[in-house]
Coordinates of C-alpha atoms and ligand atoms in Angstrom, one line a residue:
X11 CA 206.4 68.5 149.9
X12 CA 209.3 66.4 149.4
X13 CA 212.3 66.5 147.1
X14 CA 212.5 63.5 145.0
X15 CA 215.6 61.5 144.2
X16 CA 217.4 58.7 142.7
X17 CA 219.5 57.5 145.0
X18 CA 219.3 58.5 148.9
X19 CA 222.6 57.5 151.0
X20 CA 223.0 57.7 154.6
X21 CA 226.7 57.9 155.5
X22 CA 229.4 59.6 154.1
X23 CA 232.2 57.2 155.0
X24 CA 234.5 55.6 152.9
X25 CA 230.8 53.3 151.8
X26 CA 228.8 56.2 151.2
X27 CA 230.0 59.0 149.6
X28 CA 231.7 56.6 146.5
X29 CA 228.6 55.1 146.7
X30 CA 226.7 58.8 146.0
X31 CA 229.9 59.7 143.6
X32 CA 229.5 56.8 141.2
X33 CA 225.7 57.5 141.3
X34 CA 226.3 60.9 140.1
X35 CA 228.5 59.7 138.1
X36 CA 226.0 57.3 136.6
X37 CA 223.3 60.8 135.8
X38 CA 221.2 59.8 138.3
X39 CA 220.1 62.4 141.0
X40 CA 221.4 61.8 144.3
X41 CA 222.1 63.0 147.8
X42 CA 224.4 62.2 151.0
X43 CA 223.1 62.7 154.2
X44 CA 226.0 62.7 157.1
X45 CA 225.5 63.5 160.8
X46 CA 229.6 63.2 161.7
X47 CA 230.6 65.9 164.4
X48 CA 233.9 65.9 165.2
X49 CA 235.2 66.9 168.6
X50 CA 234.9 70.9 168.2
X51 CA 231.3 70.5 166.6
X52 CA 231.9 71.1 163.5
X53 CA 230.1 68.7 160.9
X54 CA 232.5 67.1 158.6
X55 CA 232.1 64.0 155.7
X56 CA 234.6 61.1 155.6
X57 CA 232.7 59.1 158.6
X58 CA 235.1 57.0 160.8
X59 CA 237.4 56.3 158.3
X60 CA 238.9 59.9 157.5
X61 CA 238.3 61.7 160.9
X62 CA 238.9 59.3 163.4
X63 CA 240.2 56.0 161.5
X64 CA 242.1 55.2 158.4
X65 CA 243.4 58.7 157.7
X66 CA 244.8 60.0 161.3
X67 CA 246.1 57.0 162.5
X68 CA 248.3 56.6 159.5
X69 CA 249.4 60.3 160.0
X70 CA 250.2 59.3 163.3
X71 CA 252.1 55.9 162.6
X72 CA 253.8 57.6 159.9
X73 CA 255.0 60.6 161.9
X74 CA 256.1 58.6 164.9
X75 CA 257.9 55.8 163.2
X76 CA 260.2 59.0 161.6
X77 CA 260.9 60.0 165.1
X78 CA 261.4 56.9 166.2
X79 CA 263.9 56.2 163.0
X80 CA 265.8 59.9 163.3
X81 CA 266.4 58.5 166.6
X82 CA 267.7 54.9 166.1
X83 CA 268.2 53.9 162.6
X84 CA 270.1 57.5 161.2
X85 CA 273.6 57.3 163.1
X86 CA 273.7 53.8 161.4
X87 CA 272.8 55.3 157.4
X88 CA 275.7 57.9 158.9
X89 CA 273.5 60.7 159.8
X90 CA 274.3 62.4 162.8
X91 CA 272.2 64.3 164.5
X92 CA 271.8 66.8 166.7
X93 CA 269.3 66.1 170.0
X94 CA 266.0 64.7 168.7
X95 CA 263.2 66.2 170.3
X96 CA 259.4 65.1 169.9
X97 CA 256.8 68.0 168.9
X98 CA 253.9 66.7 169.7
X99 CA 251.4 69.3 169.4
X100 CA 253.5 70.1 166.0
X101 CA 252.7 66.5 165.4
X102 CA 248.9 66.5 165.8
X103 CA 248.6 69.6 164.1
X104 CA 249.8 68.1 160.8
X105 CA 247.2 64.5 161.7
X106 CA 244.5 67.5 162.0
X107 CA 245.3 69.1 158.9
X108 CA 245.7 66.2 156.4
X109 CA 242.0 64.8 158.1
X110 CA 240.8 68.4 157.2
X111 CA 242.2 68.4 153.4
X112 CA 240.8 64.9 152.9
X113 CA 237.3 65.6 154.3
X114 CA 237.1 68.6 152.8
X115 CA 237.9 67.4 149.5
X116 CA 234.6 65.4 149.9
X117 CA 232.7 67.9 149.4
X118 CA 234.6 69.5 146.4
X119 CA 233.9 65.6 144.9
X120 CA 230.3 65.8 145.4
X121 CA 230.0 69.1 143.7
X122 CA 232.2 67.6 141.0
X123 CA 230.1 64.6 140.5
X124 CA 226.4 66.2 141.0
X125 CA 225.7 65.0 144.3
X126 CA 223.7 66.8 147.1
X127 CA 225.7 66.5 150.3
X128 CA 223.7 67.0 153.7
X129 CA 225.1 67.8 157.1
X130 CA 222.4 66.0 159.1
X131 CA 221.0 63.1 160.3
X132 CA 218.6 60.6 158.2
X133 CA 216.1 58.3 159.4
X134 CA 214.8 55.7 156.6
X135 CA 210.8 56.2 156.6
X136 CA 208.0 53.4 155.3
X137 CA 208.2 53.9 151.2
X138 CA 211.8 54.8 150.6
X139 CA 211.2 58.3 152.3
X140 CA 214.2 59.7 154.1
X141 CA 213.6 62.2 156.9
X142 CA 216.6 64.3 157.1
X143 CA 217.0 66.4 160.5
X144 CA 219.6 69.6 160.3
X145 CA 221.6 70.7 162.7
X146 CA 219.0 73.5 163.6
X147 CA 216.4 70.9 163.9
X148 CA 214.1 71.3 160.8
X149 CA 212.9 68.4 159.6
X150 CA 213.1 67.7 155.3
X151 CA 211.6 64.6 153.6
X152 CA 213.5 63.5 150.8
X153 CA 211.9 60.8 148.8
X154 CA 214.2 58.5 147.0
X155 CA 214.0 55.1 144.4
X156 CA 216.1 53.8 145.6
X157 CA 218.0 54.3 149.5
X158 CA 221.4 53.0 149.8
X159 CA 222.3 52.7 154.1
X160 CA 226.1 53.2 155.1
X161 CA 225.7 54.2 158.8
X162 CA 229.1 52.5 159.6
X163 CA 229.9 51.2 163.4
X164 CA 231.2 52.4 166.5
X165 CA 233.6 50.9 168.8
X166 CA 232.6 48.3 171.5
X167 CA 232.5 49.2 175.0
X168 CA 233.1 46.9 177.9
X169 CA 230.7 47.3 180.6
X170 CA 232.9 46.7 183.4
X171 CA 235.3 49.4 181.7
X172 CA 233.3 52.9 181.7
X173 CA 234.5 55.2 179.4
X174 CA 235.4 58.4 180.6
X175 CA 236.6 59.9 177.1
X176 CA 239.6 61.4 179.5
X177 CA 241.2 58.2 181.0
X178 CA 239.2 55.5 179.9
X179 CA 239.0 55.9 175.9
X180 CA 238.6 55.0 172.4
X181 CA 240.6 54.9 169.0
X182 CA 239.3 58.4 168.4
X183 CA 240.1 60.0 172.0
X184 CA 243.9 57.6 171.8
X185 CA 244.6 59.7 168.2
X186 CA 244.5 63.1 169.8
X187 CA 246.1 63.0 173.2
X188 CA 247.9 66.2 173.4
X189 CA 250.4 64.2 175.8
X190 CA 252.3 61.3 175.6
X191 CA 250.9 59.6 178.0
X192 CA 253.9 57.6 180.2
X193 CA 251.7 54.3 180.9
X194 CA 249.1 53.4 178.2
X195 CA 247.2 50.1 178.4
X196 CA 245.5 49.0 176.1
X197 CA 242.5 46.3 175.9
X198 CA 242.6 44.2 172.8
X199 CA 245.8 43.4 170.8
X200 CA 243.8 43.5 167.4
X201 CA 244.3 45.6 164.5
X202 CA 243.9 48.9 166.7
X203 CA 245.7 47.8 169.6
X204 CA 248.6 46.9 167.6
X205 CA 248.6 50.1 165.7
X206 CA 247.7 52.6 168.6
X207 CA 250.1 50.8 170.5
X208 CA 252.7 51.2 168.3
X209 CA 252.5 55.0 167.5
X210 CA 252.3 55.7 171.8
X211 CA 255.1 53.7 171.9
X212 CA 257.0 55.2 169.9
X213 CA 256.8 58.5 171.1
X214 CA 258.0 57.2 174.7
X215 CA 254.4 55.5 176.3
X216 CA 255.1 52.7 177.9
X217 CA 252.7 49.9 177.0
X218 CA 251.0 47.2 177.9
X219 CA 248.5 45.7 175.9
X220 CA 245.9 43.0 177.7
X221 CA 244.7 40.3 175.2
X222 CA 241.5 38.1 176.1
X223 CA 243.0 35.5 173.5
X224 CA 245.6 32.9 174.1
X225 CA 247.1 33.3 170.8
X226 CA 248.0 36.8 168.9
X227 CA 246.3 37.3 165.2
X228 CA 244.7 34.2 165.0
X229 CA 243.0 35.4 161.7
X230 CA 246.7 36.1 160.7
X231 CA 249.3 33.3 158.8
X232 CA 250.6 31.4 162.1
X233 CA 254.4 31.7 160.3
X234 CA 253.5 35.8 160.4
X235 CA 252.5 36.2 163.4
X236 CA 255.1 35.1 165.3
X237 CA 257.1 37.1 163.0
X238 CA 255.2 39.8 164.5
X239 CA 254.9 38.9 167.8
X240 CA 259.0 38.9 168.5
X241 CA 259.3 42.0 166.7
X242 CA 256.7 43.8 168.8
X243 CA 258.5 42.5 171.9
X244 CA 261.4 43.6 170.4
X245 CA 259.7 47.0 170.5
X246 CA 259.0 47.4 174.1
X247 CA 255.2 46.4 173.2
X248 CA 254.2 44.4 176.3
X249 CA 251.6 42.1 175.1
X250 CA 249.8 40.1 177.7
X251 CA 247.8 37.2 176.3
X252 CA 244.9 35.8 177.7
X253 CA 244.4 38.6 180.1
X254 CA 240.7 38.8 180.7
X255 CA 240.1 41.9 182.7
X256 CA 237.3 42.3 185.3
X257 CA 237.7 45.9 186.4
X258 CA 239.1 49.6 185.6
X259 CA 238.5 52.4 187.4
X260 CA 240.1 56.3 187.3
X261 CA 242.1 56.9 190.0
X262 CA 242.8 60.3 190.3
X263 CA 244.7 61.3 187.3
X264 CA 245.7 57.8 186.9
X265 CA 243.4 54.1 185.6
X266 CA 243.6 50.9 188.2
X267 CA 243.1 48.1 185.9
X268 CA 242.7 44.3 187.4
X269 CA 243.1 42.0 185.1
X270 CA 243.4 37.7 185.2
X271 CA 245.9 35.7 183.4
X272 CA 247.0 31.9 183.1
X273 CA 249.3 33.1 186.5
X274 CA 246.1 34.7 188.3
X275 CA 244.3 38.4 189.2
X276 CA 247.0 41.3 188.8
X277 CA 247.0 45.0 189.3
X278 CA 248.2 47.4 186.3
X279 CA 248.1 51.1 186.9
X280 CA 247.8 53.5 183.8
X281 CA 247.6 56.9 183.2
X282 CA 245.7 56.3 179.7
X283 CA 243.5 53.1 179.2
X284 CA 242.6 52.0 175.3
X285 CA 239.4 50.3 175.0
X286 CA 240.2 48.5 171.7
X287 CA 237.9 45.0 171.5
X288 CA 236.4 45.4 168.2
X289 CA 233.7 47.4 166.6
X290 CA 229.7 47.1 166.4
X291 CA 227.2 48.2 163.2
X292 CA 225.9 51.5 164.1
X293 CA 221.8 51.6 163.3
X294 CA 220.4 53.6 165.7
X295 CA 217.8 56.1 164.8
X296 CA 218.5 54.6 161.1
X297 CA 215.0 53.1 161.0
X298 CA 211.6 53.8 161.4
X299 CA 209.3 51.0 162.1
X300 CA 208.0 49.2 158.9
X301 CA 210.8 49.9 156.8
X302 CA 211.4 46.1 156.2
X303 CA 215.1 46.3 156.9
X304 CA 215.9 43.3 159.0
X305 CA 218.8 42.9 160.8
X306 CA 220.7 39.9 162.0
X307 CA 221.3 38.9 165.7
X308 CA 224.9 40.8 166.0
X309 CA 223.0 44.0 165.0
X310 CA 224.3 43.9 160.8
X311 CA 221.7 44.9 158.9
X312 CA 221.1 42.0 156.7
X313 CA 221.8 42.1 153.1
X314 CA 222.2 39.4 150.0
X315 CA 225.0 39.1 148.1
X316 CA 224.9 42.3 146.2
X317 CA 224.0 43.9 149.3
X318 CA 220.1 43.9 149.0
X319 CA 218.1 44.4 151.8
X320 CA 215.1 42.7 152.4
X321 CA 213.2 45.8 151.5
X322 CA 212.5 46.7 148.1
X323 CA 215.6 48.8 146.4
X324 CA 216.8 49.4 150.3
X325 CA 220.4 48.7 149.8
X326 CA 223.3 48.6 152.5
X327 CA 226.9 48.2 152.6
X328 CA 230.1 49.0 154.4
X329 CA 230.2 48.3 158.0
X330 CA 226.7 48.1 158.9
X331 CA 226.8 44.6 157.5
X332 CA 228.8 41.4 157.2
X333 CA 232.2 40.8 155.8
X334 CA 235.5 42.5 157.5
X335 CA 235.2 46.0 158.6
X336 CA 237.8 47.5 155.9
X337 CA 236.8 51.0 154.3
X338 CA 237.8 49.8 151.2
X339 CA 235.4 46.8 151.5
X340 CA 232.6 49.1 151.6
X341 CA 233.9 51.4 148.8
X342 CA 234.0 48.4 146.6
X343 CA 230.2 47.4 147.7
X344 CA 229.4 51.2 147.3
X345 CA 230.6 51.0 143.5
X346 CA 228.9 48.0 142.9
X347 CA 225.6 49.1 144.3
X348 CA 225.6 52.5 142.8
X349 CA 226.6 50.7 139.2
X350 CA 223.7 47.6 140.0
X351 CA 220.8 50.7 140.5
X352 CA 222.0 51.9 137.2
X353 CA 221.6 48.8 135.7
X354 CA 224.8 48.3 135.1
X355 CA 226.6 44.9 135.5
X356 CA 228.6 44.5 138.9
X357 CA 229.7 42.3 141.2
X358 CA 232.7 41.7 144.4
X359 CA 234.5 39.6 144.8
X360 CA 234.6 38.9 148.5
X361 CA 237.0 35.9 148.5
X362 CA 240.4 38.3 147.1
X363 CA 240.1 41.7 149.8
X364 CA 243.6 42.6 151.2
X365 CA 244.1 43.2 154.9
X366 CA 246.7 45.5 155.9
X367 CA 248.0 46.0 159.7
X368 CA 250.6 49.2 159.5
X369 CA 252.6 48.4 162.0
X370 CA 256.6 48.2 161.6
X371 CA 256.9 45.9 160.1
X372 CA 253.6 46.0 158.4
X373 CA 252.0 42.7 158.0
X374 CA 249.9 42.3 154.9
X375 CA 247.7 39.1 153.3
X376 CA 244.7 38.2 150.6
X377 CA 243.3 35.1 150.3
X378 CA 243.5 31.9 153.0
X379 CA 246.1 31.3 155.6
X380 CA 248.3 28.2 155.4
X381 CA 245.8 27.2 158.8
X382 CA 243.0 27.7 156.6
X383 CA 243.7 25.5 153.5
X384 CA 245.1 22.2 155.9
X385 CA 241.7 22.9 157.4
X386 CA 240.0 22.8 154.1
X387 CA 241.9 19.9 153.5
X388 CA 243.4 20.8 149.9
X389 CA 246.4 19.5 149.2
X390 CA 249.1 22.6 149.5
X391 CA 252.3 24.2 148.7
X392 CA 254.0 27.1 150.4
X393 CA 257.0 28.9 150.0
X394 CA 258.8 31.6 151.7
X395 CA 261.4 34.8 151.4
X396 CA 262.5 36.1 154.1
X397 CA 263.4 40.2 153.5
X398 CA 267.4 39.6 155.3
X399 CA 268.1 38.3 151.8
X400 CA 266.5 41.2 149.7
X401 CA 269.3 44.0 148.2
X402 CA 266.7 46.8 148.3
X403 CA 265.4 45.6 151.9
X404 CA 268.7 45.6 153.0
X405 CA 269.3 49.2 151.3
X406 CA 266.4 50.1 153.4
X407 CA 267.5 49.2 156.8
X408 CA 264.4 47.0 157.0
X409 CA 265.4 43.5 156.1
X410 CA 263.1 42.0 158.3
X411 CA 260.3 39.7 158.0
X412 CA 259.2 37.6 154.9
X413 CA 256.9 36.9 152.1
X414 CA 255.1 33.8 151.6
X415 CA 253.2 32.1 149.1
X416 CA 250.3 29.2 149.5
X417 CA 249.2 27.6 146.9
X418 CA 247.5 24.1 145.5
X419 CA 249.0 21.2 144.6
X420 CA 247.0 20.6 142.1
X421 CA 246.4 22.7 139.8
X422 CA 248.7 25.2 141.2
X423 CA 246.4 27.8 141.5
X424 CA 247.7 30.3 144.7
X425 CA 245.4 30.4 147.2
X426 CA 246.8 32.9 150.3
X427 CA 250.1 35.7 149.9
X428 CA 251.0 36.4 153.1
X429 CA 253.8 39.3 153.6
X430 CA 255.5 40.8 157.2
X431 CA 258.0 43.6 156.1
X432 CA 259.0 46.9 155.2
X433 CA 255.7 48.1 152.6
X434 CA 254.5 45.0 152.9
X435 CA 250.7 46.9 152.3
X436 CA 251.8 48.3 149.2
X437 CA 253.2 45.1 147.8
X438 CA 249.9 43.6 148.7
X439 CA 248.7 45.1 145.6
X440 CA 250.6 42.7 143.2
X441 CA 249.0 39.6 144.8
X442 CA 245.6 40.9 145.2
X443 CA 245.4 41.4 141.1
X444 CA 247.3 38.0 140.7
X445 CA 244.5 36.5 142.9
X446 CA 241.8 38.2 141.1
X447 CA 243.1 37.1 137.7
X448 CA 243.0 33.5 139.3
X449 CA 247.1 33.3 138.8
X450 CA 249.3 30.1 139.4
X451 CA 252.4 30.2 141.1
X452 CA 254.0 30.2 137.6
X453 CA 252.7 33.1 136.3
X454 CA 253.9 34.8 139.4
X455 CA 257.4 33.1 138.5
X456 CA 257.0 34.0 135.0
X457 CA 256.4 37.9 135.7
X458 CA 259.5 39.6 135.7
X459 CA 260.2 41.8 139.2
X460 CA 262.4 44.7 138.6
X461 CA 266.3 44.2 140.4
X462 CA 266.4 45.5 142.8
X463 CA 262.9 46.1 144.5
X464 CA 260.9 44.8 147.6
X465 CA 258.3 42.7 145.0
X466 CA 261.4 40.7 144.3
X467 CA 260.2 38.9 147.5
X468 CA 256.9 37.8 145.9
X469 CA 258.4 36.7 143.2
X470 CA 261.5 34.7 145.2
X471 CA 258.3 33.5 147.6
X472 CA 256.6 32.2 144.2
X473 CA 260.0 30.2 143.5
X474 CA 260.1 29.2 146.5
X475 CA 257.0 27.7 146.4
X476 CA 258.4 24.5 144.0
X477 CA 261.9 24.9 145.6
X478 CA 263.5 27.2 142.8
X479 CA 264.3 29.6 145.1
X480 CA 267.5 31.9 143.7
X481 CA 268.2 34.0 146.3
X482 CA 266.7 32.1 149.2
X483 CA 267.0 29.0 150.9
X484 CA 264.4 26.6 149.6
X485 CA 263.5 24.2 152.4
Ligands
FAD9 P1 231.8 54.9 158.7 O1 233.2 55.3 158.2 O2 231.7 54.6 160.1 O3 230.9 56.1 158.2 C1 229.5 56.0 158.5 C2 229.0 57.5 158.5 O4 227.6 57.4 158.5 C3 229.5 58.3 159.6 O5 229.9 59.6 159.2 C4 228.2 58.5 160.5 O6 228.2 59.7 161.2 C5 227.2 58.4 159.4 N1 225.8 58.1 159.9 C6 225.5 57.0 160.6 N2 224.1 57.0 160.8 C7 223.6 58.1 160.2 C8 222.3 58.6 160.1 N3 221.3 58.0 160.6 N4 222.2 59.8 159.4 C9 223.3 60.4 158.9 N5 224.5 59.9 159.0 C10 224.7 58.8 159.6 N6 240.0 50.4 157.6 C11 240.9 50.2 156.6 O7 240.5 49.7 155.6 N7 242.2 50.6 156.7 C12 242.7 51.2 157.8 O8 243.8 51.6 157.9 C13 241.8 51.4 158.9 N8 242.2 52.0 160.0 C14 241.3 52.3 161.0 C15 241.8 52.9 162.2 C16 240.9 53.1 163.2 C17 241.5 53.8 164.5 C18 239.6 52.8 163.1 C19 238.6 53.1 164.2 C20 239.1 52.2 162.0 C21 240.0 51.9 160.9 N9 239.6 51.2 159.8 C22 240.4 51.0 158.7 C23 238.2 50.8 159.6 C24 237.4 51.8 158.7 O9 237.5 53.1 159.3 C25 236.0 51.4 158.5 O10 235.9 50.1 158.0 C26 235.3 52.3 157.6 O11 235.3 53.6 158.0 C27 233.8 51.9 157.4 O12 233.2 52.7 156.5 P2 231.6 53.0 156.5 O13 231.4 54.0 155.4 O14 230.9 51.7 156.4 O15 231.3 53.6 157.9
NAD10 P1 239.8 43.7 166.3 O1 238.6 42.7 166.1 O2 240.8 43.8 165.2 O3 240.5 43.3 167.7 C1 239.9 43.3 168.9 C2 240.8 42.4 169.8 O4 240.3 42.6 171.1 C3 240.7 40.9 169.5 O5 242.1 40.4 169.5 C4 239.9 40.4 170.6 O6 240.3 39.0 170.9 C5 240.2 41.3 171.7 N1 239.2 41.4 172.8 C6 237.9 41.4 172.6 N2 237.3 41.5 173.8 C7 238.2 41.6 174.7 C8 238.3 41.8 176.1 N3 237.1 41.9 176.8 N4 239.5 41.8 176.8 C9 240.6 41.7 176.1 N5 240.7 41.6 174.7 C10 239.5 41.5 174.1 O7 239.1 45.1 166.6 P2 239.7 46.5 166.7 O8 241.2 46.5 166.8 O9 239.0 47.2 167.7 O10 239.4 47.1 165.3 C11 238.0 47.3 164.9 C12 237.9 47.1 163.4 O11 238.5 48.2 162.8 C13 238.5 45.9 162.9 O12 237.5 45.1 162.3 C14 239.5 46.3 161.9 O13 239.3 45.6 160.7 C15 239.2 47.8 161.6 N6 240.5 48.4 161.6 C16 241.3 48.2 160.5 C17 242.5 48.7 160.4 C18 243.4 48.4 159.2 O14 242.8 47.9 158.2 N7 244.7 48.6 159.3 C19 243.0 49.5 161.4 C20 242.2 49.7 162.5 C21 241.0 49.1 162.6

């Protein structure tokens, strides 16, 4: 016999379980199955995002950019200090504890909202069955309306690199080290190159970062990332583009790395090596044969619009398909599914999602890159501010980077915000609403920024935009 359902969802990450919440939410019956294990066994919801993702690495930036701070920047506010000394294990002992408050608060949530959360694994079945296998084994059908699939993805591995989960890691092995490691490399300067890189730094790694690429960020505003590029070398980070590497082996307690540049084959030894070259859907052992799911050559499972599946009220969202791989992406998708099975009107809005590297300085944008709209071949605007002229900034010790606005000539509609600087993901928020209210660079002008704050930037950048600049240098 087999418990029925409303709603079925497999994955609790940051797509799943607000999808099974806002189901619950909406009356209808539903359950979570999640197979996460983290390192010690134990099973735990929150998928990449809270144990191994999201969550612990912002700990981790957070905690090392204080060190890093108390170390540099105090004496200058007029603090002095005595030695600063790094606690590491003191340090990952607080990352473990928030991840364990967050996931754990999952589960308080589903019994809040109704929902059945399983610690297992789920396996979509012919007929919108789901076979859910417990940790002991046992085997439990569960048939559902409707099934909503958030198995999320995994990082890529590079054959000629073998992981080792000791030298030769991932994200989730670089976010517990219980030693700073004195050489890291790192493969990939993308979003968790950039931020691992960063936090190892900090605490004292050297590190080099190897880049396939010629060019740093290219899905970032050109003008921002070279912001960020000089600021990273200002930060030690050694960033080697187009660096293509054809072999790593462990070495003892240490990782030979060759590598091949513009200037030929070199030799880079490590004690830690980062594999950090982008992530792939995870689907295995998701479905049985005749499901009807399809998915697309790169492994998504393919969806619609509204996330449909090509089977019958088989929904899926998140990472497991298309668009950027941003947990708050797949919440959104998660709410709008839940909210379409209840026959509720929803939709995304895929064209206005905010991006957010948290690196110092953090680098934030919505909408399209100056690149992208001379592509497009829309006449443009853009205007810039940089954070040197910003009182608060300044008050800060973080007047760096700058905020910058593109918008059409036309009808003056703003089409990209693009910010480098201290909070720069929280002020992100401001220009995400403006762009999903479809603003103008006037009514960004016209809103009135409180004196003195870090938005003032997105409102100097709007000024900028038709030279009216106050407190900047319109050019
Ligand atoms: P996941 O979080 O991967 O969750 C999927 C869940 O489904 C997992 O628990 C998995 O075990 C489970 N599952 C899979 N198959 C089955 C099955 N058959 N049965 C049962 N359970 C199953 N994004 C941001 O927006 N901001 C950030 O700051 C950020 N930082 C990141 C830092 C790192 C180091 C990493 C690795 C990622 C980061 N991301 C960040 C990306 C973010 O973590 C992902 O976009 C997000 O977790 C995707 O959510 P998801 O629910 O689709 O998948
Ligand atoms: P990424 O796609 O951001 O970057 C991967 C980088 O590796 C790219 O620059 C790519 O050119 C490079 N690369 C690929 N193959 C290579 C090779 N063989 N040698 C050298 N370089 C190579 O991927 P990621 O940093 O692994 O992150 C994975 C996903 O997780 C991203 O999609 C990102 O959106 C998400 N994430 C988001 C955040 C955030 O929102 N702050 C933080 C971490 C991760």
């Amino acid at each position: 016999m087999s418990d029925s359902y409303d709603v079925v969802v497999i994955g609790a990450g940051p797509a799943g379980y607000p999808a099974a919440i806002r189901a619950g939410q909406n009356k209808l019956k539903v359950a979570c199955v999640d197979e996460w294990k983290n390192f010690d066994g134990s099973y735990a919801f929150g998928g990449t995002c809270l144990n191994a993702g999201c969550i612990p690495s912002k700990a981790l930036l957070e905690s090392s950019e204080l060190y890093q701070r108390a170390k540099d920047e105090f004496s200058v506010h007029g603090i002095k200090l005595g030695g600063v000394e790094l606690d590491l294990a003191a340090m990952q002992r607080r990352r473990a504890s928030i991840v364990k408050t967050m996931t754990g608060g999952i589960t308080a949530l589903f019994k809040a909202n109704g929902v059945l959360g399983i610690q297992g694994h789920g396996r979509l079945l012919p007929g919108n069955k789901v076979l859910v296998t417990g940790a002991d084994g046992a085997e439990k059908p569960l048939q559902a309306k409707h099934v909503i699939l958030a198995s999320g993805s995994v990082p890529v591995r590079l054959r000629t690199v073998p992981h080792d989960g000791k030298h030769i890691v991932d994200s989730w092995n670089a976010l517990e080290f219980d030693a700073v490691p004195a050489r890291l490399g790192v493969i990939g300067a993308g979003v968790i190159g950039l931020e691992l890189g960063s936090v190892w730094r900090r605490l004292g790694s050297e590190v080099t970062i190897l880049e396939a690429l010629e060019q740093l960020l290219p899905i970032v505003d050109q003008s921002i990332a070279k912001e960020a590029q000089r600021h990273f070398k200002q930060q030690g980070l050694n960033i080697k583009l187009g660096a293509t590497v054809s072999s790593a082996a462990v070495n003892g307690a240490a990782v030979d790395v060759v590598y091949t540049d513009a200037q030929g084959e070199h030799g880079l030894q490590v004690d830690k090596l980062v594999v950090a070259v982008g992530r792939r859907p995870f689907t295995e052992g998701l479905l049985a044969g005749g499901t009807g799911v399809e998915l697309d050559q790169r492994g998504f499972i393919q969806v619609d619009e509204q996330c449909r599946t090509n089977a019958p009220n088989v929904w899926a969202i998140g990472d497991a398909v298309r668009g950027p791989m941003l947990a708050h992406k797949g919440k959104e998708e998660g709410l709008m599914v839940a909210d379409l099975i209840a026959g509720h009107f929803a939709e995304m809005n895929y064209k206005v999602i905010p991006s957010v590297i948290y690196t110092a300085p953090e680098i934030a944008w919505v909408g399209q890159t100056e690149e992208q709209v001379k592509t497009s071949g829309r006449p443009y605007k853009a205007g810039s501010f940089p954070f040197s002229a910003s009182g608060r900034a300044r008050a800060m010790e973080a007047a760096q980077g700058l905020a910058k606005i593109v918008s059409a000539k036309d009808d003056d509609e703003v089409l990209g915000i693009h910010i480098i600087g201290p909070m720069a993901g929280e002020l992100i928020a401001e220009a995400v609403l403006a762009m999903e209210y479809s603003a103008s660079t006037e009514d960004i002008q016209r809103t009135i920024h409180a004196h003195p704050t870090l938005s003032e930037a997105i409102h100097e950048a709007a000024l900028a935009v038709d030279k009216k600049s106050i407190d900047g240098i319109n050019r």
